[in-house]
PDB file of C-alpha atoms in Angstrom:
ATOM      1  CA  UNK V1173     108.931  85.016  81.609  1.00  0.00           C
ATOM      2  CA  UNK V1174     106.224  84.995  83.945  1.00  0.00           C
ATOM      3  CA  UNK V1175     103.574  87.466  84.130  1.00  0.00           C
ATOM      4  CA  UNK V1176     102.850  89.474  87.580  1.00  0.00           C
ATOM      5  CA  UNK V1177      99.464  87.556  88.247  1.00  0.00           C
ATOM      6  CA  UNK V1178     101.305  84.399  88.320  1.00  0.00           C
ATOM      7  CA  UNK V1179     104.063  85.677  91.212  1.00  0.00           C
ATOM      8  CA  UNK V1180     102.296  88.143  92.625  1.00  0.00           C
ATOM      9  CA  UNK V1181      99.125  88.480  94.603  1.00  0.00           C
ATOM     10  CA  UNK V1182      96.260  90.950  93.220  1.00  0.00           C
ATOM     11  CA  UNK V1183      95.479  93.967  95.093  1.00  0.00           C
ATOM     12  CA  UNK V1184      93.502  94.117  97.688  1.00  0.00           C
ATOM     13  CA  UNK V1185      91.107  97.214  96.992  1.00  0.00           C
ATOM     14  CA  UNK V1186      87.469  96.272  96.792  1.00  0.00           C
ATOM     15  CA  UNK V1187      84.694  95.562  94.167  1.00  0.00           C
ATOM     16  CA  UNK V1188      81.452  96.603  94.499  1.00  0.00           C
ATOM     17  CA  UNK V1189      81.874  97.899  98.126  1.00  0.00           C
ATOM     18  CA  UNK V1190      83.278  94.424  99.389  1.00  0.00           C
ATOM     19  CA  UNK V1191      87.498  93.457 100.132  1.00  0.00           C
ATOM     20  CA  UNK V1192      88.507  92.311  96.753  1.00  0.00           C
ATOM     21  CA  UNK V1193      89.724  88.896  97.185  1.00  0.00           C
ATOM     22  CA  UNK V1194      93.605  88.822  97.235  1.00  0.00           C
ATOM     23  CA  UNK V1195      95.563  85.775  95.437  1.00  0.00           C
ATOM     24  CA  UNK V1196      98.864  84.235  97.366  1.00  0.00           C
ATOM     25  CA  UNK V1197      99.766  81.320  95.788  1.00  0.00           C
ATOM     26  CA  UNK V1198     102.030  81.037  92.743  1.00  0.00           C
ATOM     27  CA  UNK V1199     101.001  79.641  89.657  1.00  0.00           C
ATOM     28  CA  UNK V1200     102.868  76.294  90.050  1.00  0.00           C
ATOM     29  CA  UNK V1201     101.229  75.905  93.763  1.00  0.00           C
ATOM     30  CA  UNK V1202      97.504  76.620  92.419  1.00  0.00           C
ATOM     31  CA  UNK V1203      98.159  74.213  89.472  1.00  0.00           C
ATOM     32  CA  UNK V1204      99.722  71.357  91.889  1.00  0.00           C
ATOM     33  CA  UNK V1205      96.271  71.751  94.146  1.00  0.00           C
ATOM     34  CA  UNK V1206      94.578  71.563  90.570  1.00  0.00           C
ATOM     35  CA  UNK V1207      96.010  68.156  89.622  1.00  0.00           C
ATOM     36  CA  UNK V1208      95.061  67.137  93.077  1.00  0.00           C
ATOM     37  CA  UNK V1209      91.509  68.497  92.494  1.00  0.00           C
ATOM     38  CA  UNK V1210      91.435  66.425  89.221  1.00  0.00           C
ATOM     39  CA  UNK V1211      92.780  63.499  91.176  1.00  0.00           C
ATOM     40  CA  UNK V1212      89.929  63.848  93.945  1.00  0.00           C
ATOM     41  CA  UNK V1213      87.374  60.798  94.748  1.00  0.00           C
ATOM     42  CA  UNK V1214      85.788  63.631  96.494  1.00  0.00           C
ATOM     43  CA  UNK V1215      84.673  65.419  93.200  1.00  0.00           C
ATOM     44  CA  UNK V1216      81.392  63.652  91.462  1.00  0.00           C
ATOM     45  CA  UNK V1217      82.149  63.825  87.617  1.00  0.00           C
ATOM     46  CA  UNK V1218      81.218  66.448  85.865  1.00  0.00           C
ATOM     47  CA  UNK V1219      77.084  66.835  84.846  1.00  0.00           C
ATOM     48  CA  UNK V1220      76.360  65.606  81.048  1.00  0.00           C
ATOM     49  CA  UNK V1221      76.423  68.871  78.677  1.00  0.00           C
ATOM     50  CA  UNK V1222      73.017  70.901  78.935  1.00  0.00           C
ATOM     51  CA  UNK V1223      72.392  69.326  82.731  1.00  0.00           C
ATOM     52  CA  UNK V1224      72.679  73.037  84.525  1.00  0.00           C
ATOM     53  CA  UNK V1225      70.118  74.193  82.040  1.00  0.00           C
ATOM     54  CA  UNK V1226      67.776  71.096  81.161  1.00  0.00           C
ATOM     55  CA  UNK V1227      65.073  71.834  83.734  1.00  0.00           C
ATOM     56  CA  UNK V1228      62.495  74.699  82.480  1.00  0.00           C
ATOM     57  CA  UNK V1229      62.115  77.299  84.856  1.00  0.00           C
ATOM     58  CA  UNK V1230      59.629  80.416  85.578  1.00  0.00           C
ATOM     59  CA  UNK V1231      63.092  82.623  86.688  1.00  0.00           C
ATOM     60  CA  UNK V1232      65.621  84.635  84.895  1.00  0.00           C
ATOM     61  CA  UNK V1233      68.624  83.209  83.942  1.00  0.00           C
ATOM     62  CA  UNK V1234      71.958  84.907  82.313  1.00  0.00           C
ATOM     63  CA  UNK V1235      72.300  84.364  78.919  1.00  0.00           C
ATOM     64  CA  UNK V1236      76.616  84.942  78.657  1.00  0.00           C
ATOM     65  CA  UNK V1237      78.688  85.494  75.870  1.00  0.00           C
ATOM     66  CA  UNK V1238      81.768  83.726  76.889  1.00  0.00           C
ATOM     67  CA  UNK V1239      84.704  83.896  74.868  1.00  0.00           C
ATOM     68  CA  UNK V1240      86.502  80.329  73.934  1.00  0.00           C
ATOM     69  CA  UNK V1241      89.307  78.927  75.618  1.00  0.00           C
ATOM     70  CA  UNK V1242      91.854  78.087  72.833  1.00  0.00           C
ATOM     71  CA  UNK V1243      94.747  77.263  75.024  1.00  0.00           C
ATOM     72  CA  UNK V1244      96.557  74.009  74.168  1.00  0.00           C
ATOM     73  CA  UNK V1245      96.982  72.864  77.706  1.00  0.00           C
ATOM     74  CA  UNK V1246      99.791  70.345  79.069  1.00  0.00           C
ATOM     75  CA  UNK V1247      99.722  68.117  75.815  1.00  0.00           C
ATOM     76  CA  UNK V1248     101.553  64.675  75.778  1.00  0.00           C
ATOM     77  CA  UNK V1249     104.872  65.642  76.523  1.00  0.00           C
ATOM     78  CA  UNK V1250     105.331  69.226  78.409  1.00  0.00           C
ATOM     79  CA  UNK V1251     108.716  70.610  78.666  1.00  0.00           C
ATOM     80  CA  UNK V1252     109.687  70.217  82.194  1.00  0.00           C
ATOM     81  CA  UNK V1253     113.177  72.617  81.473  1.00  0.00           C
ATOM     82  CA  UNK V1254     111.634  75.558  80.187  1.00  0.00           C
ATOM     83  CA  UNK V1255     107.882  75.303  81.993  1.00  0.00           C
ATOM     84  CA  UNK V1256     105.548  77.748  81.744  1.00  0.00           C
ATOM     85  CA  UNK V1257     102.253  78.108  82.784  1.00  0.00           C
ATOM     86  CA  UNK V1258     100.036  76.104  80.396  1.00  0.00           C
ATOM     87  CA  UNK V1259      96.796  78.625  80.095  1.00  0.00           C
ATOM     88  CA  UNK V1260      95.609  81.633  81.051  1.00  0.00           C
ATOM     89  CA  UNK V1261      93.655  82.284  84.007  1.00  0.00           C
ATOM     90  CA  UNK V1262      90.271  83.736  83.019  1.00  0.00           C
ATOM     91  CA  UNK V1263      88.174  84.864  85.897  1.00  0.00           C
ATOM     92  CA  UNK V1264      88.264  88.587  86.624  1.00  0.00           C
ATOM     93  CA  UNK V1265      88.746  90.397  89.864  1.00  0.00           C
ATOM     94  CA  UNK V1266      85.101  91.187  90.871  1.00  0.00           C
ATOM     95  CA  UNK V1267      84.114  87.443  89.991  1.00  0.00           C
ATOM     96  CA  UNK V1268      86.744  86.149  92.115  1.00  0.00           C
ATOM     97  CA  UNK V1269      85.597  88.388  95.043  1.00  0.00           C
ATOM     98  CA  UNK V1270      82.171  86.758  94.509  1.00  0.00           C
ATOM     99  CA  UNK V1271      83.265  83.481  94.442  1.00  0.00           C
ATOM    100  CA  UNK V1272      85.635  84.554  97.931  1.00  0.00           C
ATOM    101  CA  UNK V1273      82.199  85.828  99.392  1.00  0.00           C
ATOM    102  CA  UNK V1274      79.956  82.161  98.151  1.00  0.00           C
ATOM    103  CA  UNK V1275      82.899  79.862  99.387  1.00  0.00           C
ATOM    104  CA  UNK V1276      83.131  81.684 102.481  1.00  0.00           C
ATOM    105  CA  UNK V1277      79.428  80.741 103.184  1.00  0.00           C
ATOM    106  CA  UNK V1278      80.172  77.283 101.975  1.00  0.00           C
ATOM    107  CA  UNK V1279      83.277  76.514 104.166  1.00  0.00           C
ATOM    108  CA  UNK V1280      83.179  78.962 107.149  1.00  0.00           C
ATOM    109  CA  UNK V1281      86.191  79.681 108.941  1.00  0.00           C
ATOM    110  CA  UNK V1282      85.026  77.335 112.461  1.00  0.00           C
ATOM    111  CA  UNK V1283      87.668  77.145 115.526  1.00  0.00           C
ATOM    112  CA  UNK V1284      91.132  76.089 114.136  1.00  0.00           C
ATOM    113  CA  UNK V1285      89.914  75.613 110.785  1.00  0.00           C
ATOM    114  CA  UNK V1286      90.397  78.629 108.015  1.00  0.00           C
ATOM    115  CA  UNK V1287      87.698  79.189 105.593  1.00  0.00           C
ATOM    116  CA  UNK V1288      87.364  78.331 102.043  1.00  0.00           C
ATOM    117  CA  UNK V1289      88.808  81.513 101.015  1.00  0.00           C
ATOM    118  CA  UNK V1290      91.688  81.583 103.519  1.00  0.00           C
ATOM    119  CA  UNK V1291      93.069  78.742 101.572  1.00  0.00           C
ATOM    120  CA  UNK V1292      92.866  79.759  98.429  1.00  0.00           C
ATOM    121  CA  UNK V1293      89.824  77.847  97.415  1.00  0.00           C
ATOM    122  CA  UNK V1294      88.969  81.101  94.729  1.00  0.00           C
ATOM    123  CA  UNK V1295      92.239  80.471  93.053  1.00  0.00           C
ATOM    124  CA  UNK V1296      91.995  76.853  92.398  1.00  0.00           C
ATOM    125  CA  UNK V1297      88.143  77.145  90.807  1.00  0.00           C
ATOM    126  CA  UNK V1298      90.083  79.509  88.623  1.00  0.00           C
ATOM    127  CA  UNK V1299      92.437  77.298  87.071  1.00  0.00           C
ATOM    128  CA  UNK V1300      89.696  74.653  87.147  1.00  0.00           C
ATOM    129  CA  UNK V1301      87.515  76.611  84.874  1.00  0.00           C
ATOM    130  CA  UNK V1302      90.112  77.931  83.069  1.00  0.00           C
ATOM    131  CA  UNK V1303      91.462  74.551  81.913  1.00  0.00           C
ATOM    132  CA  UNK V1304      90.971  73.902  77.834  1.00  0.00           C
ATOM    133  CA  UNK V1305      89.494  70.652  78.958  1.00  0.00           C
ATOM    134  CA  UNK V1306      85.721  69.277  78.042  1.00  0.00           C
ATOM    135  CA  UNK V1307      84.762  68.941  81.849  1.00  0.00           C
ATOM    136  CA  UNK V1308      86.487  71.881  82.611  1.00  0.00           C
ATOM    137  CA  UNK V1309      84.962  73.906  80.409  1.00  0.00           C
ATOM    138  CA  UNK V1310      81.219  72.447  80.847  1.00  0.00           C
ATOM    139  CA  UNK V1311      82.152  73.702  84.476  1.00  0.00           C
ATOM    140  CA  UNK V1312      82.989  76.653  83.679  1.00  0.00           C
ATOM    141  CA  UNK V1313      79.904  77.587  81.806  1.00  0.00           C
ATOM    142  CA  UNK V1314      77.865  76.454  85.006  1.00  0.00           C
ATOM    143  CA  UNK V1315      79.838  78.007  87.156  1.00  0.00           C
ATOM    144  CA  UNK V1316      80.090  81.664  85.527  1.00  0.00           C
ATOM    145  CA  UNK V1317      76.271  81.362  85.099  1.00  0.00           C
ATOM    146  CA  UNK V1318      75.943  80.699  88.891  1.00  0.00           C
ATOM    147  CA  UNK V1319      77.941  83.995  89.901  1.00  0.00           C
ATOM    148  CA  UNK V1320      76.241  86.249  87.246  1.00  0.00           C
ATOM    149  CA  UNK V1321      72.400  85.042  88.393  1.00  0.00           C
ATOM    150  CA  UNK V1322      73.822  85.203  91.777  1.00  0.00           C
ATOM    151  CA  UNK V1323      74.230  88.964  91.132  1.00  0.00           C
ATOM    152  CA  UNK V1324      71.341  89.803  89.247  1.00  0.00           C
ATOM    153  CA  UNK V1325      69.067  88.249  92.054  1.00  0.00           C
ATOM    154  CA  UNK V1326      70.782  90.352  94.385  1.00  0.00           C
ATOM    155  CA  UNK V1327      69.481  93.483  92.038  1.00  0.00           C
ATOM    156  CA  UNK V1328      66.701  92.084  91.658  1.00  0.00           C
ATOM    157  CA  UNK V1329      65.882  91.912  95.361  1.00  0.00           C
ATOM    158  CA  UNK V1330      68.100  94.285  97.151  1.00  0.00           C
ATOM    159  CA  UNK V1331      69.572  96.412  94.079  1.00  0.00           C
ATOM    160  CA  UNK V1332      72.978  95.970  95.159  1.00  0.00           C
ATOM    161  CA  UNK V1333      75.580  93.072  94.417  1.00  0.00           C
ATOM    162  CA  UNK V1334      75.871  89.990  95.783  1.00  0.00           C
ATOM    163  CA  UNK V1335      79.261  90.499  97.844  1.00  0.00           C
ATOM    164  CA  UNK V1336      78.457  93.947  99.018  1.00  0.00           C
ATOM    165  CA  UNK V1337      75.639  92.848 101.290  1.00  0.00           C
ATOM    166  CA  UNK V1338      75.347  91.838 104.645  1.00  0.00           C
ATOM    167  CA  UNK V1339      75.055  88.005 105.839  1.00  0.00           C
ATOM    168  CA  UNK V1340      70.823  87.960 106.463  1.00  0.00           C
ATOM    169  CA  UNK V1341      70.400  89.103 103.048  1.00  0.00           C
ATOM    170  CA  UNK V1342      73.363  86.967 101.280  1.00  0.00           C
ATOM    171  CA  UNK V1343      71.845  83.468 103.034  1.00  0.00           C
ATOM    172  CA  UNK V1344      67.977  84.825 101.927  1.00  0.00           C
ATOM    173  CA  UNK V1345      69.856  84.124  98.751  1.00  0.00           C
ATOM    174  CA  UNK V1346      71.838  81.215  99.515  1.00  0.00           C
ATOM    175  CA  UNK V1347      69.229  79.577 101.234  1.00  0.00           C
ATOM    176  CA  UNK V1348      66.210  79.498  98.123  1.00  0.00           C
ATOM    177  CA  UNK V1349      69.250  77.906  95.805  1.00  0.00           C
ATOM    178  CA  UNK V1350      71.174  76.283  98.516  1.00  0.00           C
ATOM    179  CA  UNK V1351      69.272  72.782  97.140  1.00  0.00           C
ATOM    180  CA  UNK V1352      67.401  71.007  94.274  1.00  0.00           C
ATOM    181  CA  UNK V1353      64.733  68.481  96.150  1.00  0.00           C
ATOM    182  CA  UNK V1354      60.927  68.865  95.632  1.00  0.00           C
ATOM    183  CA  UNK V1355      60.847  72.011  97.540  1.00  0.00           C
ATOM    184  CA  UNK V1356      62.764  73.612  95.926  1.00  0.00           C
ATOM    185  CA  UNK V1357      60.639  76.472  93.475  1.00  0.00           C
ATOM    186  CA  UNK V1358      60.256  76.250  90.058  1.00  0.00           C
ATOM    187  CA  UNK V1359      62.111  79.185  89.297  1.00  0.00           C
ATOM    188  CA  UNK V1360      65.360  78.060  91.426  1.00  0.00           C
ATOM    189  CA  UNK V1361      65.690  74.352  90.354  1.00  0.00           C
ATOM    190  CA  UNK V1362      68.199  75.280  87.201  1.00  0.00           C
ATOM    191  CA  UNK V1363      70.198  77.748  89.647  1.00  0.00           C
ATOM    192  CA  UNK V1364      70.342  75.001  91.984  1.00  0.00           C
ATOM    193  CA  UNK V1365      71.873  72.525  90.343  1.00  0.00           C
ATOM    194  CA  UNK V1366      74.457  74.988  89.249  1.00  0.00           C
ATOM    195  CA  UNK V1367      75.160  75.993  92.280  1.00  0.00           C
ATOM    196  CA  UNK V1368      75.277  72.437  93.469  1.00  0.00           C
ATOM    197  CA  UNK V1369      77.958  71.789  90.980  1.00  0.00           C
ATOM    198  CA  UNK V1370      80.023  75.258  92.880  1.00  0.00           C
ATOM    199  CA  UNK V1371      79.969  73.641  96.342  1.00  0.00           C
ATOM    200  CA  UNK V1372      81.548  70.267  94.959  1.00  0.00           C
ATOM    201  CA  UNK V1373      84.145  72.392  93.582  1.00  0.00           C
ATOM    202  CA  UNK V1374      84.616  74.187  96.613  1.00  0.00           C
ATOM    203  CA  UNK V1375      84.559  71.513  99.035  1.00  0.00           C
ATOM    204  CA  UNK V1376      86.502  69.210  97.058  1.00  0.00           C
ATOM    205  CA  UNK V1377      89.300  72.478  96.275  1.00  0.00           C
ATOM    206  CA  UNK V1378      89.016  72.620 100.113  1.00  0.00           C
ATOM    207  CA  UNK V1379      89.742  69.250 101.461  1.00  0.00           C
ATOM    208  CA  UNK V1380      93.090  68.984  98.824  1.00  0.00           C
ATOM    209  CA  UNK V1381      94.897  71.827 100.707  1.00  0.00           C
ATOM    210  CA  UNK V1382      97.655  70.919 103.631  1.00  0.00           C
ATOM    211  CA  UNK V1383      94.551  72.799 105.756  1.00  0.00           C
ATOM    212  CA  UNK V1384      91.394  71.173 104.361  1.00  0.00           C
ATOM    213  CA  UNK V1385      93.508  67.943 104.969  1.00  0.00           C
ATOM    214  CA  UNK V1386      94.281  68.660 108.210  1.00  0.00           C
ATOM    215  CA  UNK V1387      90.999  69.848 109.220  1.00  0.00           C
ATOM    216  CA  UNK V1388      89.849  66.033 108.086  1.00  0.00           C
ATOM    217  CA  UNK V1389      92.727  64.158 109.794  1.00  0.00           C
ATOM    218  CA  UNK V1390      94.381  63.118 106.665  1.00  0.00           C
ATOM    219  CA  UNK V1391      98.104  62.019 107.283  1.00  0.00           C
ATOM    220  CA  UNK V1392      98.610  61.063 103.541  1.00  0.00           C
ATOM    221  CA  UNK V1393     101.809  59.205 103.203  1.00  0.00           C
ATOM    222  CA  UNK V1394     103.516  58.619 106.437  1.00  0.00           C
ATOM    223  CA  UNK V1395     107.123  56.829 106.398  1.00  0.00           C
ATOM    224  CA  UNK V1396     107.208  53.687 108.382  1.00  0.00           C
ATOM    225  CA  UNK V1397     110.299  52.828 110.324  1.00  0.00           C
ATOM    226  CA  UNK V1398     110.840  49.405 109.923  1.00  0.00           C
ATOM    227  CA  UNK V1399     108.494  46.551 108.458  1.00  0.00           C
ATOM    228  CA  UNK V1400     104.868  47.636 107.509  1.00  0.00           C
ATOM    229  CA  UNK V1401     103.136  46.561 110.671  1.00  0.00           C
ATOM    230  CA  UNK V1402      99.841  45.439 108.244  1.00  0.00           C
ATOM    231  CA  UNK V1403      96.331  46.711 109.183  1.00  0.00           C
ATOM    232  CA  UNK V1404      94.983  47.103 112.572  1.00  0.00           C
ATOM    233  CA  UNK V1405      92.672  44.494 114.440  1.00  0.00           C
ATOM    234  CA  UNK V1406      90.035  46.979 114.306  1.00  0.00           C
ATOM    235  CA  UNK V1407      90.715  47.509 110.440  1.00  0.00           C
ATOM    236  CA  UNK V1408      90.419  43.950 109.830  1.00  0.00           C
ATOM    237  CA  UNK V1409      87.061  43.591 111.783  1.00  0.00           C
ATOM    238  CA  UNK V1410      85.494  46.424 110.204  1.00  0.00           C
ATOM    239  CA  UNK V1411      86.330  45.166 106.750  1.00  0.00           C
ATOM    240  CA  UNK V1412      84.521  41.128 107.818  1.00  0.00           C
ATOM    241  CA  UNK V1413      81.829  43.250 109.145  1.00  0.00           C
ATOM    242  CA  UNK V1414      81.285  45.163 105.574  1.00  0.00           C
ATOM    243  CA  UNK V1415      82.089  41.740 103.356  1.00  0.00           C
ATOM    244  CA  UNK V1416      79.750  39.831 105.450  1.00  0.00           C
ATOM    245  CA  UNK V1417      77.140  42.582 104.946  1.00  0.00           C
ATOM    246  CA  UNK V1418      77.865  42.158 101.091  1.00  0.00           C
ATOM    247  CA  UNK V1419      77.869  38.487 101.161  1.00  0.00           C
ATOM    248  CA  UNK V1420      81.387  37.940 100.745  1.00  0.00           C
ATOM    249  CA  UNK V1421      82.800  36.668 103.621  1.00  0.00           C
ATOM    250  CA  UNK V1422      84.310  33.781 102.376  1.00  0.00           C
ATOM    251  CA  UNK V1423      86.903  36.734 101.200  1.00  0.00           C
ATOM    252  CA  UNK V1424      87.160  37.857 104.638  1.00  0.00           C
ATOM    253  CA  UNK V1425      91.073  37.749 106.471  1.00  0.00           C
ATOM    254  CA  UNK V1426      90.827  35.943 109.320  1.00  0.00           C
ATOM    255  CA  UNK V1427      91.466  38.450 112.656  1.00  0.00           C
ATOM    256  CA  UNK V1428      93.672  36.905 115.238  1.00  0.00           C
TER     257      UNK V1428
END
């Protein structure tokens, strides 16, 4: 038997003054875009243990307490008759709100396209971190760290929560993390390489939904009627053009 969170969406009240982000999808849809997350080319691998944390910094920086993930996940051979859903989902409400609010900056909602959030992005980075998996679970450590320090700096500079104020204030934030180059402060380097880590999550979560795809041009697997027609002329050129640039144009098709 299913539990409600995995049929149902949560309620949309609000957490710390901001709309409390409200889940759609079932559990079999957000674990489908998961696998396709996994699957992504788009998704670097994950940082080496310690990475988030291995530059010193002048700054604060939570310390968390997280309890362990014992679930057994899919194992070798899942029973497809009698499925049910492999682990628990472990983010709570208000830190899925915050992550609605931080994707929402990330992937804006632009003409046509839906944001991050719209999509479920919030959903997915839950079953991501909530996977009993090694690189899952490094991520979730980075990724829980991000949205608590995200907070506190909030307090720290505005003494309210992240997701409760308004956009100038959220990107004075965003902005002093958004990137770890040599400008970036002592005190924000470890923060932003965690938060580097969050927006390849949520870019890669975005681009694996039907709208992300879209959004891209992506057809994905498209029936051919008939026999396959073989690349295009243009296809063919651009590929001499790149071996040639390699040196390796003696493996180069010929182009009619």
């Amino acid at each position: 038997m299913r539990t409600p969170r995995e049929d149902r969406p949560m309620p949309a009240d609000t957490h710390d003054g901001a709309a409390a982000y409200a889940n759609r999808l079932t559990r079999r849809e957000s674990l489908k875009l998961l696998a396709a997350l996994a699957a992504s080319a788009m998704l670097p691998a994950a940082p080496a243990e310690g990475t988030a944390g291995a530059l010193a910094d002048d700054g604060h920086w939570p310390e968390l307490d997280l309890p362990p993930v014992t679930a057994a996940g899919y194992g070798t051979d899942p029973d497809l008759m009698t499925p049910e859903a492999p682990w628990p989902l472990t983010l709570t409400p208000p830190q899925l709100s915050l992550l609605a609010v931080l994707s929402d900056i990330i992937v804006p909602a632009e003409g046509q396209s839906p944001s991050a959030s719209a999509v479920q992005v919030p959903t997915v980075i839950d079953e991501w971190v909530s996977a009993p998996y090694p690189d899952q679970q490094r991520d979730r450590v980075t990724i829980l760290s991000a949205l608590a320090w995200i907070d506190d700096e909030a307090a720290l500079r505005f003494s309210r929560p992240f997701a409760s104020l308004d956009t100038a204030r959220q990107l004075a934030i965003i902005d002093d993390i958004a990137y770890d180059n040599h400008q970036t402060p002592r005190r924000f380097q470890r923060i932003a390489r965690a938060f580097a880590r969050l927006r390849e999550l949520v870019l890669a979560a975005y681009f694996c939904t039907p709208e992300g795809m879209e959004d891209i041009g992506y057809l994905g697997n498209v029936a051919i009627a008939g026999d396959y027609p073989g690349p295009t002329p243009d296809a063919y050129r651009h590929l001499e053009m790149v071996l040639s640039e390699l040196g390796l144009s003696e493996f180069a098709y010929p182009v009619d």
